[in-house]
Amino acid sequence: MENNEALIIQILAHRNAAQLKLIRETYAATYGEDLLKDLDSELWSDFQRALLLWTLDPTERDAYLVNEANKQLTSSNWVIMEIACTRSSNDLFLVRKEYHARYKRSLEEDVAYHTTGDYRKQLLVPLVSAFRYEGDEVNMMLAKSEAKILHEKICDKAYNHEEVIRILTTRSKAQINATLNQYNSQFGNAINKDLKSDPKDDYLSLLRATIKCLTRPEKYFEKTLRLAINKLGKDEWALTRVVVTQAEVNMQCIKEEYHKRNSVPLERAIAGDTSGDYENLLLALIGHEDA
């Protein structure tokens, strides 16, 4: 396969998941080889990794990302939380199935094995195991009562209390939004402000990020991109992960949020932080919706 990165970007960066799958199947039938293996052998570094991630089916990609997080010496909790909280219930179910088939283990058992304490027992395993209701219906009486429960537990600093975890890991996103709006109205503070009692507490940081992912994912992804571009990210390839996983999902909202928060278009920020084929691929992907 001729090593022509510009042509590869032109062909692959402007295709959706179904088209990419067809390209992979056609390539395998024509040349008797897996396109992913060919790409893996001929390209390199950040560009290679971004292209490989993009070429994967979204379900395969998420299973791969969780497995990569689990393989780290201490699990990359934020990546696992991000996938569990920003995918639909059905998509997360399919990721669990794909993980099971590909790695011959359950996603839940690997997350449980690679995490400890509050992370495992209280938060991550329930999050990846969830199958939330996806509808828009909300119960306002329930929202009021559960806002009160959350406030009581936070005032008691019982951040890992089973009721806090139950609400965040089982309620629909619409119901959680209604509950947190009630929290704000009843107690005069956004819940994440009340969860900043110890800014250096890793569990509280993850809990705040969980709430942001469930309620305002574009704000979570904007911050992740900002930290990655400013070289303060929690993992070295957050920029690649967010751009690739969100290109077909929520990129326009993320771009608007980024511009509003930083007074700089995301395109310019990426161009200033990257170069070469890697830059060209990322810029093609964040403009994907307009392609």
Short mmCIF file of C-alpha atoms in Angstrom, two decimals:
data_model
loop_
_atom_site.label_atom_id
_atom_site.label_comp_id
_atom_site.label_asym_id
_atom_site.label_seq_id
_atom_site.Cartn_x
_atom_site.Cartn_y
_atom_site.Cartn_z
CA MET A 1 0.00 0.00 0.00
CA GLU A 2 1.55 3.29 -1.09
CA ASN A 3 2.28 5.54 1.86
CA ASN A 4 0.26 8.57 0.78
CA GLU A 5 -1.08 10.23 3.90
CA ALA A 6 -2.77 13.13 2.09
CA LEU A 7 -4.77 10.72 -0.05
CA ILE A 8 -5.64 8.60 2.99
CA ILE A 9 -6.95 11.68 4.81
CA GLN A 10 -8.95 12.74 1.76
CA ILE A 11 -10.57 9.30 1.46
CA LEU A 12 -11.11 8.30 5.08
CA ALA A 13 -11.65 11.54 7.01
CA HIS A 14 -14.81 12.40 5.07
CA ARG A 15 -16.59 9.06 5.46
CA ASN A 16 -19.10 8.07 8.12
CA ALA A 17 -18.93 4.88 10.17
CA ALA A 18 -21.00 2.79 7.73
CA GLN A 19 -18.87 3.91 4.77
CA LEU A 20 -15.65 3.21 6.65
CA LYS A 21 -16.84 -0.30 7.45
CA LEU A 22 -17.61 -0.91 3.77
CA ILE A 23 -14.16 0.38 2.76
CA ARG A 24 -12.51 -2.01 5.23
CA GLU A 25 -14.57 -4.97 3.97
CA THR A 26 -13.86 -4.15 0.31
CA TYR A 27 -10.15 -3.73 0.99
CA ALA A 28 -10.00 -7.09 2.78
CA ALA A 29 -11.86 -8.84 -0.04
CA THR A 30 -9.66 -7.27 -2.73
CA TYR A 31 -6.22 -7.57 -1.15
CA GLY A 32 -6.75 -10.37 1.38
CA GLU A 33 -5.47 -8.13 4.15
CA ASP A 34 -6.95 -6.07 6.97
CA LEU A 35 -6.78 -2.36 6.15
CA LEU A 36 -6.16 -1.62 9.83
CA LYS A 37 -3.08 -3.86 9.88
CA ASP A 38 -1.75 -2.20 6.71
CA LEU A 39 -2.26 1.24 8.17
CA ASP A 40 -0.63 0.11 11.40
CA SER A 41 2.47 -1.04 9.57
CA GLU A 42 2.98 1.99 7.33
CA LEU A 43 2.07 5.08 9.31
CA TRP A 44 3.23 6.40 12.65
CA SER A 45 2.72 8.25 15.92
CA ASP A 46 -0.18 10.60 16.61
CA PHE A 47 -1.38 10.55 12.99
CA GLN A 48 -1.39 6.76 12.92
CA ARG A 49 -3.25 6.41 16.17
CA ALA A 50 -5.89 8.98 15.21
CA LEU A 51 -6.44 7.34 11.83
CA LEU A 52 -6.69 3.85 13.31
CA LEU A 53 -9.23 5.05 15.88
CA TRP A 54 -11.27 6.81 13.22
CA THR A 55 -11.35 3.75 10.97
CA LEU A 56 -12.75 1.55 13.72
CA ASP A 57 -16.49 1.09 14.04
CA PRO A 58 -17.68 3.28 16.97
CA THR A 59 -18.51 0.22 19.09
CA GLU A 60 -15.12 -1.38 18.37
CA ARG A 61 -13.44 1.94 19.10
CA ASP A 62 -15.05 2.35 22.51
CA ALA A 63 -14.24 -1.25 23.47
CA TYR A 64 -10.63 -0.62 22.41
CA LEU A 65 -10.45 2.62 24.41
CA VAL A 66 -11.76 0.97 27.58
CA ASN A 67 -9.33 -1.92 27.13
CA GLU A 68 -6.43 0.52 26.67
CA ALA A 69 -7.52 2.32 29.83
CA ASN A 70 -7.74 -0.96 31.72
CA LYS A 71 -4.25 -1.99 30.57
CA GLN A 72 -2.65 1.02 32.21
CA LEU A 73 -0.91 0.45 35.53
CA THR A 74 -3.71 2.33 37.25
CA SER A 75 -6.87 2.45 35.23
CA SER A 76 -7.58 5.63 33.31
CA ASN A 77 -10.80 6.28 35.19
CA TRP A 78 -11.77 9.36 33.22
CA VAL A 79 -11.85 7.56 29.86
CA ILE A 80 -14.04 4.80 31.30
CA MET A 81 -16.39 7.32 32.92
CA GLU A 82 -16.52 9.39 29.72
CA ILE A 83 -17.62 6.43 27.61
CA ALA A 84 -20.11 5.20 30.20
CA CYS A 85 -21.77 8.60 30.61
CA THR A 86 -21.79 10.09 27.10
CA ARG A 87 -22.98 7.08 25.07
CA SER A 88 -26.61 6.08 24.77
CA SER A 89 -27.84 3.10 26.77
CA ASN A 90 -27.99 0.94 23.66
CA ASP A 91 -24.55 2.04 22.47
CA LEU A 92 -23.04 1.24 25.86
CA PHE A 93 -24.74 -2.17 25.81
CA LEU A 94 -23.20 -2.86 22.38
CA VAL A 95 -19.78 -1.77 23.68
CA ARG A 96 -20.09 -4.32 26.49
CA LYS A 97 -20.98 -7.02 23.96
CA GLU A 98 -18.06 -6.07 21.70
CA TYR A 99 -15.66 -6.05 24.63
CA HIS A 100 -16.85 -9.49 25.68
CA ALA A 101 -16.39 -10.91 22.16
CA ARG A 102 -13.03 -9.26 21.48
CA TYR A 103 -11.24 -9.71 24.80
CA LYS A 104 -12.99 -12.84 26.17
CA ARG A 105 -13.76 -11.06 29.42
CA SER A 106 -16.57 -8.80 30.54
CA LEU A 107 -15.98 -5.06 30.55
CA GLU A 108 -17.37 -4.89 34.07
CA GLU A 109 -14.94 -7.47 35.47
CA ASP A 110 -11.95 -5.70 33.93
CA VAL A 111 -13.01 -2.29 35.25
CA ALA A 112 -13.58 -3.83 38.69
CA TYR A 113 -10.19 -5.57 38.62
CA HIS A 114 -8.23 -2.49 37.57
CA THR A 115 -9.83 0.03 39.93
CA THR A 116 -9.97 0.21 43.71
CA GLY A 117 -11.87 1.82 46.56
CA ASP A 118 -14.60 4.37 45.83
CA TYR A 119 -13.76 4.39 42.13
CA ARG A 120 -14.64 0.72 41.72
CA LYS A 121 -17.16 -0.07 44.41
CA GLN A 122 -19.15 3.12 44.26
CA LEU A 123 -18.92 4.65 40.80
CA LEU A 124 -17.24 3.10 37.77
CA VAL A 125 -18.70 -0.41 37.81
CA PRO A 126 -22.29 0.85 38.26
CA LEU A 127 -21.71 3.41 35.48
CA VAL A 128 -20.45 0.90 32.91
CA SER A 129 -23.21 -1.55 33.90
CA ALA A 130 -26.03 0.97 33.50
CA PHE A 131 -28.90 0.77 31.02
CA ARG A 132 -30.68 4.07 31.58
CA TYR A 133 -34.10 5.01 30.30
CA GLU A 134 -33.59 7.27 27.28
CA GLY A 135 -36.91 9.12 27.20
CA ASP A 136 -37.56 12.79 27.99
CA GLU A 137 -40.23 12.18 30.65
CA VAL A 138 -39.39 13.43 34.14
CA ASN A 139 -41.03 13.07 37.55
CA MET A 140 -40.84 16.46 39.24
CA MET A 141 -41.80 15.17 42.68
CA LEU A 142 -39.00 12.65 42.44
CA ALA A 143 -36.60 15.37 41.23
CA LYS A 144 -37.40 17.51 44.29
CA SER A 145 -37.01 14.65 46.77
CA GLU A 146 -33.78 13.36 45.22
CA ALA A 147 -32.33 16.88 45.07
CA LYS A 148 -32.87 17.01 48.83
CA ILE A 149 -31.18 13.62 49.28
CA LEU A 150 -28.15 14.76 47.26
CA HIS A 151 -27.88 17.98 49.26
CA GLU A 152 -28.06 16.17 52.60
CA LYS A 153 -25.36 13.69 51.64
CA ILE A 154 -23.08 16.39 50.24
CA CYS A 155 -23.52 18.51 53.38
CA ASP A 156 -22.52 15.42 55.39
CA LYS A 157 -19.54 14.92 53.02
CA ALA A 158 -20.92 11.44 52.29
CA TYR A 159 -19.89 11.73 48.66
CA ASN A 160 -19.74 7.98 48.13
CA HIS A 161 -23.09 7.26 49.83
CA GLU A 162 -25.14 4.60 48.07
CA GLU A 163 -28.01 7.05 47.48
CA VAL A 164 -25.73 9.50 45.64
CA ILE A 165 -24.40 6.67 43.50
CA ARG A 166 -27.87 5.21 42.92
CA ILE A 167 -29.22 8.49 41.59
CA LEU A 168 -26.25 9.20 39.32
CA THR A 169 -25.88 5.68 37.94
CA THR A 170 -29.51 4.62 37.39
CA ARG A 171 -31.68 7.66 36.64
CA SER A 172 -32.24 8.81 33.07
CA LYS A 173 -30.25 11.82 31.92
CA ALA A 174 -33.47 13.84 31.64
CA GLN A 175 -34.39 12.95 35.24
CA ILE A 176 -30.88 13.81 36.49
CA ASN A 177 -31.08 17.19 34.75
CA ALA A 178 -34.43 17.88 36.43
CA THR A 179 -33.04 16.83 39.82
CA LEU A 180 -29.98 19.06 39.49
CA ASN A 181 -32.12 22.00 38.39
CA GLN A 182 -34.18 21.45 41.55
CA TYR A 183 -30.95 21.27 43.57
CA ASN A 184 -29.91 24.65 42.21
CA SER A 185 -33.33 26.19 42.82
CA GLN A 186 -33.78 24.83 46.34
CA PHE A 187 -30.27 25.35 47.69
CA GLY A 188 -28.90 28.26 45.64
CA ASN A 189 -25.82 26.48 44.32
CA ALA A 190 -24.99 24.25 41.38
CA ILE A 191 -24.18 20.79 42.69
CA ASN A 192 -20.66 20.82 41.22
CA LYS A 193 -19.82 23.93 43.27
CA ASP A 194 -20.81 22.07 46.41
CA LEU A 195 -18.61 19.17 45.32
CA LYS A 196 -15.49 21.37 45.27
CA SER A 197 -14.85 21.21 49.02
CA ASP A 198 -11.51 19.54 48.30
CA PRO A 199 -10.28 20.44 44.78
CA LYS A 200 -7.39 17.97 45.09
CA ASP A 201 -9.62 14.98 45.87
CA ASP A 202 -9.47 12.71 42.80
CA TYR A 203 -12.76 10.99 43.58
CA LEU A 204 -14.60 14.32 43.85
CA SER A 205 -13.02 15.45 40.57
CA LEU A 206 -14.29 12.30 38.88
CA LEU A 207 -17.72 12.74 40.47
CA ARG A 208 -17.97 16.31 39.13
CA ALA A 209 -16.84 15.16 35.68
CA THR A 210 -19.46 12.38 35.79
CA ILE A 211 -22.21 14.92 36.45
CA LYS A 212 -20.93 17.17 33.65
CA CYS A 213 -20.81 14.25 31.19
CA LEU A 214 -24.36 13.22 32.05
CA THR A 215 -25.84 16.71 31.84
CA ARG A 216 -23.63 18.93 29.62
CA PRO A 217 -21.24 16.70 27.66
CA GLU A 218 -20.17 19.56 25.37
CA LYS A 219 -18.80 21.40 28.42
CA TYR A 220 -16.91 18.30 29.55
CA PHE A 221 -15.38 17.76 26.10
CA GLU A 222 -14.51 21.47 25.75
CA LYS A 223 -12.56 21.34 29.00
CA THR A 224 -10.85 18.08 28.02
CA LEU A 225 -9.75 19.62 24.72
CA ARG A 226 -8.62 22.84 26.40
CA LEU A 227 -6.47 20.96 28.90
CA ALA A 228 -5.05 18.69 26.20
CA ILE A 229 -4.16 21.62 23.92
CA ASN A 230 -2.61 23.49 26.85
CA LYS A 231 -0.56 20.39 27.69
CA LEU A 232 -2.33 19.89 31.02
CA GLY A 233 -4.49 16.94 30.00
CA LYS A 234 -5.09 13.90 32.16
CA ASP A 235 -3.89 11.57 29.41
CA GLU A 236 -1.50 12.24 26.59
CA TRP A 237 -3.86 11.61 23.70
CA ALA A 238 -7.09 13.19 24.91
CA LEU A 239 -7.11 15.49 21.86
CA THR A 240 -7.15 12.50 19.51
CA ARG A 241 -9.76 10.63 21.53
CA VAL A 242 -12.25 13.50 21.77
CA VAL A 243 -11.96 14.59 18.14
CA VAL A 244 -12.28 11.06 16.77
CA THR A 245 -15.12 9.89 19.02
CA GLN A 246 -17.16 13.09 18.73
CA ALA A 247 -16.64 13.95 15.06
CA GLU A 248 -19.96 12.39 14.03
CA VAL A 249 -21.76 12.94 17.33
CA ASN A 250 -21.53 16.32 19.03
CA MET A 251 -18.69 18.21 17.38
CA GLN A 252 -20.62 21.33 16.37
CA CYS A 253 -21.78 21.92 19.97
CA ILE A 254 -18.27 21.28 21.26
CA LYS A 255 -16.80 23.76 18.77
CA GLU A 256 -19.33 26.41 19.78
CA GLU A 257 -18.62 25.80 23.47
CA TYR A 258 -14.86 25.96 22.87
CA HIS A 259 -15.11 29.26 21.00
CA LYS A 260 -17.38 30.75 23.68
CA ARG A 261 -15.09 29.63 26.52
CA ASN A 262 -11.72 30.48 24.91
CA SER A 263 -12.50 33.25 22.38
CA VAL A 264 -10.55 31.18 19.83
CA PRO A 265 -12.02 28.78 17.26
CA LEU A 266 -11.16 25.14 17.95
CA GLU A 267 -9.69 24.89 14.44
CA ARG A 268 -7.14 27.60 15.24
CA ALA A 269 -6.28 26.07 18.61
CA ILE A 270 -5.65 22.66 17.04
CA ALA A 271 -3.62 24.18 14.20
CA GLY A 272 -1.45 25.98 16.75
CA ASP A 273 -0.84 22.82 18.77
CA THR A 274 -0.30 20.21 16.04
CA SER A 275 1.44 19.91 12.68
CA GLY A 276 1.70 17.91 9.49
CA ASP A 277 -0.59 15.01 8.66
CA TYR A 278 -1.85 14.79 12.23
CA GLU A 279 -3.04 18.40 12.11
CA ASN A 280 -4.63 17.88 8.68
CA LEU A 281 -6.51 14.81 9.85
CA LEU A 282 -7.87 16.45 13.01
CA LEU A 283 -8.96 19.55 11.10
CA ALA A 284 -10.70 17.36 8.52
CA LEU A 285 -12.51 15.47 11.28
CA ILE A 286 -13.74 18.50 13.22
CA GLY A 287 -15.16 19.86 9.98
CA HIS A 288 -16.73 16.48 9.29
CA GLU A 289 -20.32 17.60 9.72
CA ASP A 290 -19.87 20.17 6.98
CA ALA A 291 -18.08 17.82 4.56
#
